[in-house]
mmCIF file of C-alpha atoms and ligand atoms in Angstrom:
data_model
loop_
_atom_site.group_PDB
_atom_site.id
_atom_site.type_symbol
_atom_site.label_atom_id
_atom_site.label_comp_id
_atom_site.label_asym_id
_atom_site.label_seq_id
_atom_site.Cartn_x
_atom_site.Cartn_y
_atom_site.Cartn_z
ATOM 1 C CA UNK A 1 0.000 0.000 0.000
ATOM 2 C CA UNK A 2 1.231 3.567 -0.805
ATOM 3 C CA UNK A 3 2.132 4.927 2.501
ATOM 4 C CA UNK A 4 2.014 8.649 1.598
ATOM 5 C CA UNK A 5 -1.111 10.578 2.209
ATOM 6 C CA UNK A 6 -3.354 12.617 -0.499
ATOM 7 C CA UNK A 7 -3.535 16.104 -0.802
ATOM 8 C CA UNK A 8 -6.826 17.057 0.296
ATOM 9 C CA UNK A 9 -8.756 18.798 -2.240
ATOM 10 C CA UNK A 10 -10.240 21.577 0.718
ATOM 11 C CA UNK A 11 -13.472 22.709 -0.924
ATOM 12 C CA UNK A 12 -14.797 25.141 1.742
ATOM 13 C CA UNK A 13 -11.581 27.015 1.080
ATOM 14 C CA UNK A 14 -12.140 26.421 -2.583
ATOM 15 C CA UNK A 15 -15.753 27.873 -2.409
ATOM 16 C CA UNK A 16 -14.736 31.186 0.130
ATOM 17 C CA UNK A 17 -12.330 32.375 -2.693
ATOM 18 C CA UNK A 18 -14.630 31.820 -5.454
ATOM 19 C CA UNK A 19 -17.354 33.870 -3.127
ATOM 20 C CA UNK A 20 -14.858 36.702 -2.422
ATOM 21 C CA UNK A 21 -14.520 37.312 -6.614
ATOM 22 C CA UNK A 22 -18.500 36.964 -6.456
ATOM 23 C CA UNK A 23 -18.760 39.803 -3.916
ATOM 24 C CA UNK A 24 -16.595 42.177 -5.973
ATOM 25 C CA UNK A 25 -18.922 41.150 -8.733
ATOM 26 C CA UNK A 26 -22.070 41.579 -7.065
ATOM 27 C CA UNK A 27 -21.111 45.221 -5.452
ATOM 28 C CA UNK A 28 -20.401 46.446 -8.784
ATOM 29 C CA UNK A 29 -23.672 45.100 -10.193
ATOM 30 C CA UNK A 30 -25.378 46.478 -7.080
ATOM 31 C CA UNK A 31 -23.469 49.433 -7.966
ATOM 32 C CA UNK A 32 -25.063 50.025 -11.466
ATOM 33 C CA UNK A 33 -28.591 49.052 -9.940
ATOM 34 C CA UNK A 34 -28.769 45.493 -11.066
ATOM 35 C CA UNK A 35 -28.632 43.912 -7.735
ATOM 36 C CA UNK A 36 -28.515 39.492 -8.323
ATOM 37 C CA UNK A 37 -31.662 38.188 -7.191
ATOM 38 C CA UNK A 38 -32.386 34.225 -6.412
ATOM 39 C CA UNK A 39 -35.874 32.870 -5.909
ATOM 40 C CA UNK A 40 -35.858 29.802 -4.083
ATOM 41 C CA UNK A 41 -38.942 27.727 -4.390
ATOM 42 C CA UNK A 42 -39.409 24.646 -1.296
ATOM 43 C CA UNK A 43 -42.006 22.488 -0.797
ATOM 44 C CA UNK A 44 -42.782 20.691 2.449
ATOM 45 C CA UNK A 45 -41.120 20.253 5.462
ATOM 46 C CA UNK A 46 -38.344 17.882 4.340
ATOM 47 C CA UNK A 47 -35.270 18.723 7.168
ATOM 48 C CA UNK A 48 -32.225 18.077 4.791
ATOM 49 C CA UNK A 49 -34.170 20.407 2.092
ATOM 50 C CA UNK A 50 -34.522 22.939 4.639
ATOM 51 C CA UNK A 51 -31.247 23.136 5.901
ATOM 52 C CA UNK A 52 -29.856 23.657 1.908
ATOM 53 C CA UNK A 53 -32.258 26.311 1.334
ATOM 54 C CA UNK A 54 -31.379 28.119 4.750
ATOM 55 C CA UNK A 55 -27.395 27.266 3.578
ATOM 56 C CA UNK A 56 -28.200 28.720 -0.285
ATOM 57 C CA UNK A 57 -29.757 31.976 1.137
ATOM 58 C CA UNK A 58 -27.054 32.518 4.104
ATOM 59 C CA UNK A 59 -24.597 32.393 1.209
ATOM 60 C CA UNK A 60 -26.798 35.047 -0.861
ATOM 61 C CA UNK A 61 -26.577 37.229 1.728
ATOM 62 C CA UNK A 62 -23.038 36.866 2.806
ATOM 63 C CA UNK A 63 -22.543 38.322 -0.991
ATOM 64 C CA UNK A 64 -25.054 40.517 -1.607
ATOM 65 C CA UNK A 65 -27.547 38.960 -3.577
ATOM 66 C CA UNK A 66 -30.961 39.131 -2.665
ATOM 67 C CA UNK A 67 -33.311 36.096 -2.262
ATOM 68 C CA UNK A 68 -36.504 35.508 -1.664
ATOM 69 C CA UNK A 69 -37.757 32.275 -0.059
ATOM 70 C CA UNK A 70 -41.258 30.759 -1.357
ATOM 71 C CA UNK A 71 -42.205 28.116 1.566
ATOM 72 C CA UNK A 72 -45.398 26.231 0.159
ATOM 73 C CA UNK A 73 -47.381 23.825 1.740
ATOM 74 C CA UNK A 74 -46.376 20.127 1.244
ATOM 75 C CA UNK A 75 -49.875 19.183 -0.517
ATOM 76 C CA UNK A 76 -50.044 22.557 -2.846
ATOM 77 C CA UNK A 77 -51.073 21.260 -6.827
ATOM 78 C CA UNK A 78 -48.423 20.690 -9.576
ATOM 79 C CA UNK A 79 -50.912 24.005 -11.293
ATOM 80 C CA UNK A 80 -50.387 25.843 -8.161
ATOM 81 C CA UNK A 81 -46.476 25.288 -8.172
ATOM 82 C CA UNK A 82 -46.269 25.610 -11.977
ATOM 83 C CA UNK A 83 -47.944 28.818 -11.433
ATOM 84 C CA UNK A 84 -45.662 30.258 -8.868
ATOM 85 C CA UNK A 85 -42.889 29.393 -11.123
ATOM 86 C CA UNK A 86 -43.975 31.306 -13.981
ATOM 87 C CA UNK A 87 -44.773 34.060 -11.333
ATOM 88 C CA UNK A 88 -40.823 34.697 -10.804
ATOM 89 C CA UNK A 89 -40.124 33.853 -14.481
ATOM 90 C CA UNK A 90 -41.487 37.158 -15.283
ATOM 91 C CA UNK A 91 -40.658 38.897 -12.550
ATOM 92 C CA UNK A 92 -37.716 41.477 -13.779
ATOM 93 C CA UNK A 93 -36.055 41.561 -10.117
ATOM 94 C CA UNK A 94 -35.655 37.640 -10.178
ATOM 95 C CA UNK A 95 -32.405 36.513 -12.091
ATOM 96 C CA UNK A 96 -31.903 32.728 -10.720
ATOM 97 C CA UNK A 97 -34.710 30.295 -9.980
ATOM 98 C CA UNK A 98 -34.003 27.370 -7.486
ATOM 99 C CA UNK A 99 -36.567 24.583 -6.964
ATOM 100 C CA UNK A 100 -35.240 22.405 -4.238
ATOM 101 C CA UNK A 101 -35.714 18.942 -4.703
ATOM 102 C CA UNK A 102 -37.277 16.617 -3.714
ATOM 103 C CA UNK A 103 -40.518 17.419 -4.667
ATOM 104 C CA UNK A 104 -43.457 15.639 -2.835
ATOM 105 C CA UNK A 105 -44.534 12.480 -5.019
ATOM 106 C CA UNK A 106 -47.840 13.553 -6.271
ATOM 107 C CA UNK A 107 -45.606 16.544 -8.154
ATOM 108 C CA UNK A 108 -43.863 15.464 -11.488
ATOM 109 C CA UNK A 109 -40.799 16.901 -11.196
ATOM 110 C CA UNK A 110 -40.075 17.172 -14.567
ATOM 111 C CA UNK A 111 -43.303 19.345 -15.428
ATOM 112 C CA UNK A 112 -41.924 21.570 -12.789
ATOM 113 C CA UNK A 113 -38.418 22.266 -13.598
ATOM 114 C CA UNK A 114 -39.518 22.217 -17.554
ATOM 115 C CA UNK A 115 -41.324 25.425 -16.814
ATOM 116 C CA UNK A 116 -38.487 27.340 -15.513
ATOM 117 C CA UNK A 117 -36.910 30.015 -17.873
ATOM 118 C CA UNK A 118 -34.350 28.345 -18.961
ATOM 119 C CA UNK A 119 -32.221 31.533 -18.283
ATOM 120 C CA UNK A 120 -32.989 32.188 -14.853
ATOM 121 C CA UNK A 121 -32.370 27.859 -14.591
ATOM 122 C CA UNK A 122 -29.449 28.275 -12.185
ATOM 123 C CA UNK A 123 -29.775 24.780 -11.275
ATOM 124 C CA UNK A 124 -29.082 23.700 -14.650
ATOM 125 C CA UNK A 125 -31.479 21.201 -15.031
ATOM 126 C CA UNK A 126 -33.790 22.623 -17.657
ATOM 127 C CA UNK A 127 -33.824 20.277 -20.779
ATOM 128 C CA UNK A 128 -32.150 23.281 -22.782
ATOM 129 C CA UNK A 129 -29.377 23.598 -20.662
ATOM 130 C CA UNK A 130 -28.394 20.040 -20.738
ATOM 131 C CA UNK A 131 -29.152 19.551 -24.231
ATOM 132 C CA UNK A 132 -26.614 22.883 -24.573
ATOM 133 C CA UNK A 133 -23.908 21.060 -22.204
ATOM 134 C CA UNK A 134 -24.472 17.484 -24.061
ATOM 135 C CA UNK A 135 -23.455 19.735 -27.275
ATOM 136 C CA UNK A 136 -20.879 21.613 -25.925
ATOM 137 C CA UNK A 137 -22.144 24.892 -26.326
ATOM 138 C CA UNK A 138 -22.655 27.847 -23.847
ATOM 139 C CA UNK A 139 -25.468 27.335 -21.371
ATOM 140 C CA UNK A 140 -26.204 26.839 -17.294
ATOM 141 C CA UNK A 141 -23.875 23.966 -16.319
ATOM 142 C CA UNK A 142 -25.472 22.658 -13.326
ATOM 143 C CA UNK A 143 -23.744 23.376 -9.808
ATOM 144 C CA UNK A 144 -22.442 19.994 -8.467
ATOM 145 C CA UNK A 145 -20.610 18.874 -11.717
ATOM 146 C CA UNK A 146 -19.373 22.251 -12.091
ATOM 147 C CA UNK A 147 -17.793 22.172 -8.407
ATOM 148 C CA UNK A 148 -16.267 19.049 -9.347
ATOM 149 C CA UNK A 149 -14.896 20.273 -12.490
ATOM 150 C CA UNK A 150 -13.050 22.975 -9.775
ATOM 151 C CA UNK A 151 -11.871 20.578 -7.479
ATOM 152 C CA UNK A 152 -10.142 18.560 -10.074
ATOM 153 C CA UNK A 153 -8.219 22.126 -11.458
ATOM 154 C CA UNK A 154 -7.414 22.281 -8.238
ATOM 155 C CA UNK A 155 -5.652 19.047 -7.754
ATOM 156 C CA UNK A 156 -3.696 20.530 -10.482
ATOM 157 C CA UNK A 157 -4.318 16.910 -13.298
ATOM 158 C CA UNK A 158 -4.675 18.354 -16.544
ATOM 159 C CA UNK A 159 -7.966 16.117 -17.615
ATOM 160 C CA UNK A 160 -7.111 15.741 -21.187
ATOM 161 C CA UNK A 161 -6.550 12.309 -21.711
ATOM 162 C CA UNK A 162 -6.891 10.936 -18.820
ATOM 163 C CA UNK A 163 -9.205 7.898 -17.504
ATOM 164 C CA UNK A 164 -11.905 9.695 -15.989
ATOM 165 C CA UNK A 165 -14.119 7.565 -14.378
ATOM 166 C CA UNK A 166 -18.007 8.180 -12.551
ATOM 167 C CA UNK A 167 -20.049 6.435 -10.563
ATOM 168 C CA UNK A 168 -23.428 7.255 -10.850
ATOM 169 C CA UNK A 169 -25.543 8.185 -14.017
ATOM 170 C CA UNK A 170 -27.707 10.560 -12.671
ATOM 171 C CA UNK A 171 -29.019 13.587 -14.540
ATOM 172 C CA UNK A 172 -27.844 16.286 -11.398
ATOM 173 C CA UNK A 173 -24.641 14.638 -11.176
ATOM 174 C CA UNK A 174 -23.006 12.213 -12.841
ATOM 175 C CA UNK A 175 -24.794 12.825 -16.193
ATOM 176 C CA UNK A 176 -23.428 16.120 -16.700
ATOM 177 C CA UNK A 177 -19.941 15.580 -15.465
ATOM 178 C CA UNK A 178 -19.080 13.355 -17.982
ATOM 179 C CA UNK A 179 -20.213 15.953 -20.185
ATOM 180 C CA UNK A 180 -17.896 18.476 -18.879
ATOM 181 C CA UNK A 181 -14.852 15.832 -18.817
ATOM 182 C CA UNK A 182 -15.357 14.781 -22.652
ATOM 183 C CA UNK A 183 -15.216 18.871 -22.958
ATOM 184 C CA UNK A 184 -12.031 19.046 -20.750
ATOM 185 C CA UNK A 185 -10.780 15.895 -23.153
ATOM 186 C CA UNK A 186 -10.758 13.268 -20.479
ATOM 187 C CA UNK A 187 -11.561 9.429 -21.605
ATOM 188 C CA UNK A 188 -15.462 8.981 -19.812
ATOM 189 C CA UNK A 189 -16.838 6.148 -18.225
ATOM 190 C CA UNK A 190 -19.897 6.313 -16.320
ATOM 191 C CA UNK A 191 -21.000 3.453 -14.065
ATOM 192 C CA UNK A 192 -23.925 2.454 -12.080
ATOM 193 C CA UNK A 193 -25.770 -0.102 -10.384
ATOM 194 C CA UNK A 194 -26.362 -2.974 -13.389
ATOM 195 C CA UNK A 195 -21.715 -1.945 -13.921
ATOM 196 C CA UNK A 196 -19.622 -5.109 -13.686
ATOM 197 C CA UNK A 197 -16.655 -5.476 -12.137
ATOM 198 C CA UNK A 198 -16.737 -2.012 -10.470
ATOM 199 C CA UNK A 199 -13.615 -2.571 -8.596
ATOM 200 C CA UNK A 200 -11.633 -3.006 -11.732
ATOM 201 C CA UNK A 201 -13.716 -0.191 -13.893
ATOM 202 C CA UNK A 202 -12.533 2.327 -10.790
ATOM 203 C CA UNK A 203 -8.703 0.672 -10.461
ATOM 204 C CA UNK A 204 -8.356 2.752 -13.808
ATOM 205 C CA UNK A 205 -9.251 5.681 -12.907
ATOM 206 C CA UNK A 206 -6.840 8.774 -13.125
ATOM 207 C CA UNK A 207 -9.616 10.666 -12.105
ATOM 208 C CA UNK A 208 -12.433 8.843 -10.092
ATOM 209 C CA UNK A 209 -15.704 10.492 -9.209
ATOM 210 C CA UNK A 210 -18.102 8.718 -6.858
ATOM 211 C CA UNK A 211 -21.926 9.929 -6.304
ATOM 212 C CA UNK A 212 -24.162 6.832 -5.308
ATOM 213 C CA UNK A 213 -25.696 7.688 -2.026
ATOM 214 C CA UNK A 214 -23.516 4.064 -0.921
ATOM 215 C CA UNK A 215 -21.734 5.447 2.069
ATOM 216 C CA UNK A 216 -17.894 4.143 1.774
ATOM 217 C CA UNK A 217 -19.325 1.739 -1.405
ATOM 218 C CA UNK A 218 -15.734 2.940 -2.836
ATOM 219 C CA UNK A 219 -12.692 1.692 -0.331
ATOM 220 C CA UNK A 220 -8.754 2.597 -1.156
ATOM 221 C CA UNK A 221 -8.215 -1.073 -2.666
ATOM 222 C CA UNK A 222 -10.179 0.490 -5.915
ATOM 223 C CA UNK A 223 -8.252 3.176 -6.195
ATOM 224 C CA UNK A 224 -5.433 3.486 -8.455
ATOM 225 C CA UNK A 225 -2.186 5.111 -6.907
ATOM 226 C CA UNK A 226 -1.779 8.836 -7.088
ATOM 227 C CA UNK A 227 -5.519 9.254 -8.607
ATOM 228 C CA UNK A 228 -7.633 12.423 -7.897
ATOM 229 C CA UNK A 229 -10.754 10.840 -5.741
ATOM 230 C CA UNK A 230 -13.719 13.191 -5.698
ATOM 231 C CA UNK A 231 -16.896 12.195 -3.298
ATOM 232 C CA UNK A 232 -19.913 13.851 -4.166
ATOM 233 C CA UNK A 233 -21.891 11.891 -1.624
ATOM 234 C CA UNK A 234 -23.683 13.188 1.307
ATOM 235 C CA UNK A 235 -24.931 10.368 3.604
ATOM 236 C CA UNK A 236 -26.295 10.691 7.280
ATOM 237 C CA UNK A 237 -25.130 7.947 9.693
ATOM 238 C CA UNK A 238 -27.245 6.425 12.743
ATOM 239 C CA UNK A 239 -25.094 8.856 14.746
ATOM 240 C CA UNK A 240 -26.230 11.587 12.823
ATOM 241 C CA UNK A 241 -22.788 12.285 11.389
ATOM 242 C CA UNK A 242 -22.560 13.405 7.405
ATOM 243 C CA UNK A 243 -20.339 10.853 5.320
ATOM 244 C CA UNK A 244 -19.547 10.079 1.769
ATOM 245 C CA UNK A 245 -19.255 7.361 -0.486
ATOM 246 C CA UNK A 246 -16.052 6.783 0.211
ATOM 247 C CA UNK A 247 -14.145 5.213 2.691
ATOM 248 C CA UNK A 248 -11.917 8.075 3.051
ATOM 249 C CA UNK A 249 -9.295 6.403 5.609
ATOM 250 C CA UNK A 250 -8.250 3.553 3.294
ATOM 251 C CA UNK A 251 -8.481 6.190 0.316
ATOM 252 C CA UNK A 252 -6.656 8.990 1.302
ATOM 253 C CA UNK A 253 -4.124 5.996 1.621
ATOM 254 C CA UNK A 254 -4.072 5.139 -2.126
ATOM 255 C CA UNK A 255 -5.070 8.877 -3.734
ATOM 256 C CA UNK A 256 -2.967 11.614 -4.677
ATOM 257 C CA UNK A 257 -5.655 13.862 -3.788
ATOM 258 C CA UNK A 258 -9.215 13.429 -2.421
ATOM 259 C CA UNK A 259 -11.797 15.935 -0.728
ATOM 260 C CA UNK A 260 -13.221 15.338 2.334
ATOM 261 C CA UNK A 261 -17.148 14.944 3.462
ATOM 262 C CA UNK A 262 -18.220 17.202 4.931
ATOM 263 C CA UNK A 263 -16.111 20.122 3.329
ATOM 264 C CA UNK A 264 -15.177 18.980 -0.304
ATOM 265 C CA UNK A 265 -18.202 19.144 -2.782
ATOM 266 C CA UNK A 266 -21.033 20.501 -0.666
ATOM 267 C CA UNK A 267 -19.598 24.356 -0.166
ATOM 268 C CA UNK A 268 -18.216 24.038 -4.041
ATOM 269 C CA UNK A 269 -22.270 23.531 -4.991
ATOM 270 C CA UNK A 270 -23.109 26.342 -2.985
ATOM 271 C CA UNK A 271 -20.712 28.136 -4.770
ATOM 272 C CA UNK A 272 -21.266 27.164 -8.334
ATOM 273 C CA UNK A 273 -24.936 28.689 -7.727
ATOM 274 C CA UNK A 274 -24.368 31.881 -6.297
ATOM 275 C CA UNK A 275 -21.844 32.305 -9.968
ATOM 276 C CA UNK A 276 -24.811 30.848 -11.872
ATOM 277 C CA UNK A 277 -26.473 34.087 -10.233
ATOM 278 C CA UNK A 278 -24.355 36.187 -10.752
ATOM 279 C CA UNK A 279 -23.516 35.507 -14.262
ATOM 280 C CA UNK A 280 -27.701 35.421 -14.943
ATOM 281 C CA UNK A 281 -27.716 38.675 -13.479
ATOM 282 C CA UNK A 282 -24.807 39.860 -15.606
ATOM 283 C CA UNK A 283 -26.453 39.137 -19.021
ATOM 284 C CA UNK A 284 -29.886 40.562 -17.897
ATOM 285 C CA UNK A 285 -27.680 43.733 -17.849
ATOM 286 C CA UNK A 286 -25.447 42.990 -20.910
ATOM 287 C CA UNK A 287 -29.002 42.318 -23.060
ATOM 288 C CA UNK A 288 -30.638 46.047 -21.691
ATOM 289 C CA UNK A 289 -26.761 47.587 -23.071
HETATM 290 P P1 LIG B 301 -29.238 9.197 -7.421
HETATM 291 O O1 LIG B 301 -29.848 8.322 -6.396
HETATM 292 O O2 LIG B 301 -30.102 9.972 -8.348
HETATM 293 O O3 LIG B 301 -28.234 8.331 -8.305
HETATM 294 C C1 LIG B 301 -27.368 7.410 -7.709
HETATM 295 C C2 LIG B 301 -26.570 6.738 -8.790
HETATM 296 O O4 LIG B 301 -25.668 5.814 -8.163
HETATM 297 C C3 LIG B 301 -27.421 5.934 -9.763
HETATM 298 O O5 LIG B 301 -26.958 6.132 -11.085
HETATM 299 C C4 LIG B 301 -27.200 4.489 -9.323
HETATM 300 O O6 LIG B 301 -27.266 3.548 -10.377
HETATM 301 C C5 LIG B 301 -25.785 4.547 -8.798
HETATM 302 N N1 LIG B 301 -25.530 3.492 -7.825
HETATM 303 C C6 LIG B 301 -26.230 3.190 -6.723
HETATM 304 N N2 LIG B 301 -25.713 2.114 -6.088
HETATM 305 C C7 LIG B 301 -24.643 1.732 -6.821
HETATM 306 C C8 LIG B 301 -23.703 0.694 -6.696
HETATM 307 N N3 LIG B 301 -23.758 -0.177 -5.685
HETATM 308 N N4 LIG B 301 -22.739 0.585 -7.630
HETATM 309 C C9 LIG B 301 -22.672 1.461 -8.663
HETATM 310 N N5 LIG B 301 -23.545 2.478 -8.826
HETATM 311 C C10 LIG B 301 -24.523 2.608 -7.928
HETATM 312 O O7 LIG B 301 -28.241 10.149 -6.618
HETATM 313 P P2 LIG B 301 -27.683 11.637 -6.908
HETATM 314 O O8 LIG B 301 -26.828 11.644 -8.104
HETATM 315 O O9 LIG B 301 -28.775 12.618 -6.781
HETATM 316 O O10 LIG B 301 -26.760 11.799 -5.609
HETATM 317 C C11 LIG B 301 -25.701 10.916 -5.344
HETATM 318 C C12 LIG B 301 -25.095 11.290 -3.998
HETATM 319 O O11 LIG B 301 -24.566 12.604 -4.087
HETATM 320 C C13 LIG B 301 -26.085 11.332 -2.824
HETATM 321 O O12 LIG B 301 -25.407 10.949 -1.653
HETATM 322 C C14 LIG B 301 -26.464 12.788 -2.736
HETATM 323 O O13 LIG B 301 -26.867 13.158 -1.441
HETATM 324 C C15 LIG B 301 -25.168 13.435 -3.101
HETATM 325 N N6 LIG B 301 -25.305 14.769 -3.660
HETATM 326 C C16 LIG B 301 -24.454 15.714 -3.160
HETATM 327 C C17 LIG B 301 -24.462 16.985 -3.636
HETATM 328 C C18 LIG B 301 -23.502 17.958 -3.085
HETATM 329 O O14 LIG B 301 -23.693 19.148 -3.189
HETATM 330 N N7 LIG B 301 -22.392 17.512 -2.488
HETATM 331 C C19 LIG B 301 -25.438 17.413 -4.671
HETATM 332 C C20 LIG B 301 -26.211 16.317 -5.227
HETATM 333 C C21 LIG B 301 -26.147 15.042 -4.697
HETATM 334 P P3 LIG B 301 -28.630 3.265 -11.212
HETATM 335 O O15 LIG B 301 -28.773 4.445 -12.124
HETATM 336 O O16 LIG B 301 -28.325 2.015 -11.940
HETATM 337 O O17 LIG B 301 -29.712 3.155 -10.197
#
């Protein structure tokens, strides 16, 4: 076993550095009269959800964007919710719209998030903005992946070329991140749960990105030596301690670099939406020049 220990990818760091350029940013928007404004949108009572949108507006206001919470009631209609959404579409003061998810099960997601301006979409999961990252063109990249995407310049591995490898296909995360490492030139695979041989798929990894929900389902004997190890996964123990999906002990062990949980990904996808903001808010402005 490689006995020396990874650099570790420190994303809260990461994230306050990125949010002191935002500030600048913001004051001089603030300055010309187009203060950034986020419209957050939760449903319910969920705890977890509650504690991201309380974490998404502290950071608004640590910046100087304004937000604006919408707390509906956990049975409201899908009309009712596709109504308040088209409410902040048009208003003029509202740059980013934020729909926290999960939504209660007798909402179809999809008809929600569909109906969000795809410009104010700084979640980056309207249909257009994918379809504009699947084709490598200019759009919304959603936050997570674009986090990640940070972390790894951070680790200082040039992507191109490299075996980048993902675990997990979904459409927040790992979807879109292999989108953004075929842009950065990286060789893509994305697993899941049907993968074989996952061990052996992730020993190849110069890159290796894990977001299951499988707290420690990745361990430092699938993890090639001196790879960058990125854990997107948020998982609550019995204790009520926050873990990832990997067993960070044994792979800090084997990585060259690897972010922790809690204080890797999370404060970089905090981040990544308060520049989504920003840079919505910017080309309200640049379109009225
Ligand atoms: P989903 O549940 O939508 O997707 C999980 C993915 O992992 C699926 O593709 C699934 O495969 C795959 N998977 C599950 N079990 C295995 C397994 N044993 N082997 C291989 N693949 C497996 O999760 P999300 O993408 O929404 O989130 C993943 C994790 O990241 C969660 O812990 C979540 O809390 C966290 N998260 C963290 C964020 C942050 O800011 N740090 C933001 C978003 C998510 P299949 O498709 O076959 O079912």
């Amino acid at each position: 076993m490689n006995s020396i220990s990874a650099k570790i990818l420190d994303g809260k760091a990461l994230a306050a550095r990125i949010k002191e350029g935002l500030k600048k940013e913001v004051a001089r928007l603030t300055s010309e009269g187009f203060t950034p404004g986020l419209a957050v949108i939760l449903v319910g009572e969920d705890p977890a959800s509650q504690v991201y949108v309380r974490n998404k507006q502290r950071a608004c206001a640590e910046l100087g964007i304004r937000s604006w919470k919408h707390h509906l009631p956990a049975d409201i209609s899908q009309e009712d919710l596709v109504q308040l959404v088209e409410k902040v579409n048009a208003d003029p003061e509202v740059n980013g719209i934020l729909v926290q998810l999960p939504l209660p099960a007798h909402i179809q997601t999809e008809a929600v998030l569909d109906v969000i301006d795809p410009a104010k979409d700084v979640d980056g999961f309207h249909p257009v903005n994918l379809g504009l990252l699947a084709a490598g063109r200019p759009g919304i990249v959603p936050c997570t992946p674009a986090g990640v995407m940070e972390l790894v310049k951070e680790s200082g591995v040039d992507v191109a070329g490299k075996e980048c490898v993902i675990v997990g296909r979904s459409n927040i995360v790992g979807k879109p991140l292999a989108f953004l490492f075929l842009q950065e030139h990286g060789t893509v695979t994305v697993c899941h749960s049907r993968t074989r041989n996952l061990e052996e798929v992730c020993r190849r990894a110069d890159i290796l990105v894990v977001a299951t929900g499988r707290p420690g389902l990745v361990h430092g004997g699938m993890i090639k030596p001196g790879a960058v190890v990125i854990d997107v996964g948020i998982n609550r123990t019995a204790e009520g301690k926050i873990t990832g999906d990997v067993d960070f002990a044994s792979a800090k062990q084997q990585a060259g670099a690897i972010t922790p949980v809690p204080g890797g990904v999370g404060p970089m996808t905090i981040a990544m939406l308060m520049k989504n903001t920003v840079a919505a808010a910017r080309r309200t402005v640049q379109t009225l020049d």
